[in-house]
């Protein structure tokens, strides 16, 4: 079954141009398209948000002559409606959304975290930041292997899984030392980080000193990843010129595993995961410049703040 449910963009009037009802239903059946199928797919999370996918089906009436008179039909053709948008927050899948509006539970820890068989710029690979879910880790190894075998490029994993508590410390430390605006631009609040999913990793290369900088995007490694990551199920989660949608600055080093099907779709359409689910960041730039996303009166924050002041 096709998993992508395309919005049905052909206006009802076009159905009158020579398409009888029997032809209509015959076409739907023979193509095994899910248009008109009222039964929701029980496991697929790949539902295209209404109004965001390209309407590639519009060309289907090309062979109808403009001089052919419309054939009246006794019963108006049904007007299919786009599939309702459902934001996937099911953490048992690989396609779920995490952003400021859709946080993870404090207690969420991915099952079976394991260290992928890839290079890291540090020696102790038993630590949290070397770990991912088994599926994401195996895909990462295939991505890194392909970079080497296809292009002679060596990639390194820099930082993958991060617990809620660790993210709290990072966010709170940034807040205490670098201010609200900088922190919200670059650092996810606890529960809002994709690193807590075990599906995301920051990557780099030797010429970048294994660092996480914008310049990674211009290295052969960064360019190769941007053009090929989707083949292995990864997306560049925070693309350039999408800051107003993701709510974060451009991060060419941060990739997120969503599986090859959705990754390919997002690569082809240029959509971010937030746009795909119709759930862009709604917090204004002004709000993010002035508002901490944790309770700065809590003792847990104040104890970190006092270390620096
Ligand atoms: Zn990251």
XYZ file of C-alpha atoms and ligand atoms in Angstrom:
310
model
C 0.000 0.000 0.000
C 1.223 3.464 -0.733
C 2.029 5.238 2.459
C 1.933 8.747 1.070
C -1.584 10.053 0.908
C -1.624 12.780 -1.684
C -3.987 15.681 -1.243
C -6.751 15.345 -3.764
C -6.268 18.558 -5.658
C -8.352 17.936 -8.783
C -11.445 20.144 -8.547
C -14.750 18.352 -8.697
C -15.582 20.049 -11.987
C -12.819 18.138 -13.740
C -14.533 14.919 -12.885
C -17.346 15.987 -15.189
C -14.953 16.097 -18.154
C -15.590 12.632 -19.406
C -14.913 10.721 -16.241
C -17.809 8.480 -15.298
C -18.153 7.180 -11.811
C -17.241 3.675 -12.851
C -14.015 4.933 -14.401
C -13.268 6.962 -11.296
C -13.585 4.053 -8.919
C -11.867 1.700 -11.328
C -8.795 3.965 -11.462
C -8.596 4.209 -7.707
C -8.764 0.454 -7.329
C -6.336 -0.447 -10.085
C -3.648 1.906 -8.856
C -4.171 0.672 -5.295
C -4.084 4.295 -4.324
C -5.387 5.061 -0.881
C -7.523 7.941 -2.116
C -11.060 7.240 -1.082
C -9.986 4.633 1.401
C -11.740 5.619 4.581
C -9.780 3.209 6.724
C -6.838 4.939 8.373
C -3.539 3.162 7.927
C -2.978 1.492 11.292
C 0.779 1.692 11.427
C 1.898 4.277 8.905
C 2.973 7.584 10.311
C 3.792 8.954 6.875
C 0.835 11.199 6.337
C 1.386 14.277 4.274
C 0.005 17.367 5.943
C -2.820 19.055 4.158
C -1.743 21.819 1.842
C 1.998 21.269 2.011
C 2.671 18.508 -0.476
C 3.110 19.154 -4.182
C -0.008 18.432 -6.191
C 1.582 16.206 -8.777
C -1.694 14.506 -9.645
C -3.127 17.552 -11.378
C -1.808 16.487 -14.769
C -4.096 13.476 -15.019
C -6.623 15.299 -17.237
C -4.082 16.225 -19.929
C -5.657 14.006 -22.565
C -9.103 15.575 -22.293
C -9.749 17.803 -25.293
C -10.875 21.287 -24.318
C -13.562 21.086 -27.034
C -15.137 17.932 -25.654
C -18.415 18.859 -24.027
C -18.690 17.853 -20.399
C -20.659 14.692 -19.879
C -23.346 15.330 -17.301
C -23.577 12.759 -14.591
C -26.693 11.967 -12.657
C -24.905 11.828 -9.352
C -22.229 14.387 -8.447
C -18.844 12.835 -7.971
C -17.806 12.739 -4.323
C -15.261 15.362 -3.367
C -12.469 13.620 -1.485
C -10.963 15.651 1.300
C -7.282 15.772 2.243
C -6.182 13.437 4.972
C -6.476 15.196 8.321
C -3.154 16.126 9.806
C -2.021 14.155 12.805
C 1.261 15.050 14.460
C 3.053 11.844 15.249
C 4.220 11.828 18.877
C 4.429 8.039 19.158
C 7.922 7.372 20.462
C 7.708 3.720 19.391
C 8.096 4.943 15.782
C 11.092 6.677 14.189
C 9.130 9.517 12.623
C 7.784 11.301 15.696
C 8.156 15.029 16.121
C 10.113 16.696 18.886
C 10.301 20.462 19.024
C 9.508 23.228 21.498
C 5.790 22.648 21.142
C 6.030 18.851 21.207
C 8.377 17.928 24.057
C 9.318 14.474 25.261
C 8.359 13.345 28.750
C 11.058 14.045 31.361
C 11.353 10.336 31.979
C 11.669 9.242 28.337
C 14.723 7.084 27.684
C 14.998 5.169 24.378
C 15.128 1.402 24.693
C 18.295 -0.559 23.940
C 20.651 2.394 23.490
C 23.831 1.122 21.916
C 27.072 2.452 20.458
C 27.083 2.498 16.626
C 30.032 0.961 14.805
C 31.440 4.316 13.655
C 34.396 6.525 14.500
C 34.252 8.993 17.389
C 36.877 11.625 18.243
C 37.012 10.346 21.835
C 38.120 7.004 23.206
C 35.460 6.026 25.748
C 32.539 5.040 23.532
C 30.539 3.597 26.426
C 29.319 7.054 27.414
C 25.829 8.337 26.663
C 26.776 10.669 23.829
C 28.157 7.764 21.794
C 24.831 5.940 21.895
C 21.792 5.734 19.631
C 18.901 3.365 19.132
C 20.000 0.178 17.326
C 18.075 1.059 14.143
C 19.438 4.609 13.944
C 22.945 3.437 14.814
C 22.979 0.803 12.095
C 21.757 3.375 9.569
C 24.478 5.774 10.716
C 27.119 3.104 10.154
C 25.798 2.548 6.614
C 25.867 6.314 5.988
C 29.449 6.675 7.214
C 30.556 3.545 5.302
C 29.052 4.922 2.092
C 30.762 8.289 2.576
C 34.062 6.437 2.694
C 33.501 3.882 -0.052
C 31.720 6.233 -2.461
C 33.640 9.443 -1.852
C 36.670 8.628 0.294
C 35.356 10.800 3.128
C 35.722 10.009 6.823
C 32.954 11.142 9.128
C 32.924 11.133 12.923
C 30.105 10.910 15.424
C 30.468 13.717 17.949
C 27.370 13.728 20.133
C 24.313 11.484 19.984
C 22.108 10.529 22.947
C 21.623 13.018 25.735
C 19.400 12.449 28.755
C 16.791 14.908 29.991
C 18.968 15.655 33.022
C 22.038 16.273 30.869
C 20.055 18.563 28.564
C 18.803 20.456 31.616
C 22.361 21.069 32.745
C 23.446 22.224 29.272
C 20.482 24.561 28.833
C 20.750 25.955 32.352
C 24.506 26.483 32.026
C 24.052 28.297 28.732
C 21.364 30.427 30.298
C 23.583 31.320 33.248
C 26.631 32.123 31.142
C 25.445 33.282 27.697
C 22.053 34.829 28.199
C 18.525 34.014 27.103
C 18.677 34.970 23.410
C 21.821 33.012 22.617
C 20.657 30.019 24.620
C 17.278 29.768 22.901
C 18.848 30.186 19.474
C 21.276 27.301 19.858
C 20.228 25.166 22.779
C 17.093 23.109 23.215
C 15.354 23.259 26.556
C 15.160 19.934 28.421
C 12.566 17.631 26.838
C 12.747 19.637 23.602
C 15.994 18.143 22.347
C 16.114 15.553 19.607
C 19.208 14.172 21.297
C 16.921 12.676 23.962
C 15.313 10.518 21.245
C 18.419 8.436 20.510
C 17.681 9.118 16.831
C 19.807 12.252 16.391
C 23.540 12.825 16.259
C 25.926 15.702 15.690
C 28.655 14.755 13.223
C 31.881 16.337 12.018
C 35.205 15.621 10.365
C 38.932 16.001 10.973
C 39.342 19.220 8.969
C 36.810 20.848 11.312
C 38.744 19.638 14.348
C 35.675 17.477 15.074
C 33.887 20.688 16.033
C 30.314 21.734 15.345
C 30.512 24.873 13.242
C 28.672 26.287 10.242
C 31.815 25.727 8.186
C 31.136 21.969 8.253
C 28.500 22.676 5.577
C 31.232 23.729 3.120
C 33.554 20.763 3.674
C 33.430 17.819 1.234
C 32.084 15.759 4.151
C 29.326 18.252 4.952
C 28.319 18.600 1.310
C 28.237 14.821 0.840
C 26.077 14.366 3.926
C 23.618 17.036 2.815
C 23.213 15.288 -0.537
C 23.157 11.672 0.638
C 21.949 11.407 4.236
C 18.353 10.805 3.114
C 19.389 7.601 1.315
C 20.155 6.151 4.738
C 17.112 7.591 6.509
C 18.570 10.813 7.934
C 17.480 14.412 7.511
C 19.300 17.656 8.190
C 16.950 18.692 10.939
C 17.772 22.413 11.146
C 18.365 23.629 7.597
C 19.530 27.012 6.407
C 16.775 29.580 5.853
C 14.300 27.554 7.907
C 15.170 29.135 11.239
C 11.762 30.800 11.476
C 10.123 27.383 11.141
C 12.364 25.175 13.258
C 13.030 27.897 15.819
C 16.762 27.096 15.754
C 19.788 28.399 13.932
C 21.211 26.498 10.986
C 22.958 23.309 12.144
C 24.587 21.484 9.225
C 26.058 18.960 11.681
C 22.804 17.755 13.277
C 21.146 14.815 11.550
C 18.021 12.966 12.666
C 16.980 9.453 11.706
C 13.396 9.187 10.428
C 13.715 6.156 8.111
C 14.435 6.160 4.394
C 10.848 6.699 3.258
C 10.178 9.925 5.135
C 13.762 11.134 4.737
C 13.475 10.752 0.965
C 10.180 12.597 0.941
C 11.534 15.483 3.010
C 14.661 15.668 0.838
C 12.576 15.830 -2.346
C 10.121 18.400 -1.023
C 12.519 20.501 1.035
C 10.155 20.352 3.979
C 11.363 20.330 7.568
C 9.860 17.765 9.919
C 7.916 20.598 11.553
C 6.395 21.652 8.217
C 5.620 18.056 7.303
C 3.454 17.787 10.397
C 2.104 21.314 10.003
C 3.622 22.200 13.362
C 6.181 24.977 12.904
C 7.628 26.780 15.894
C 5.055 29.236 17.177
C 7.179 31.087 19.698
C 8.164 34.491 18.341
C 11.776 35.595 18.044
C 11.032 38.334 20.560
C 9.637 35.821 23.034
C 12.657 33.557 22.643
C 15.052 36.461 23.132
C 13.508 37.383 26.433
C 11.974 34.276 27.977
C 13.780 31.345 29.602
C 12.094 28.007 28.896
C 12.821 26.609 32.343
C 11.872 27.884 35.790
C 14.754 30.176 36.755
C 13.510 30.439 40.339
C 13.883 26.706 40.920
C 16.742 25.569 43.135
C 17.942 23.215 40.375
C 18.635 26.264 38.202
C 19.896 28.536 40.951
C 22.518 26.015 42.017
C 23.915 26.013 38.468
C 23.659 29.810 38.218
C 25.632 30.265 41.444
C 28.543 28.268 40.015
C 29.162 31.073 37.530
C 28.158 34.196 39.477
Zn 22.492 18.289 17.685
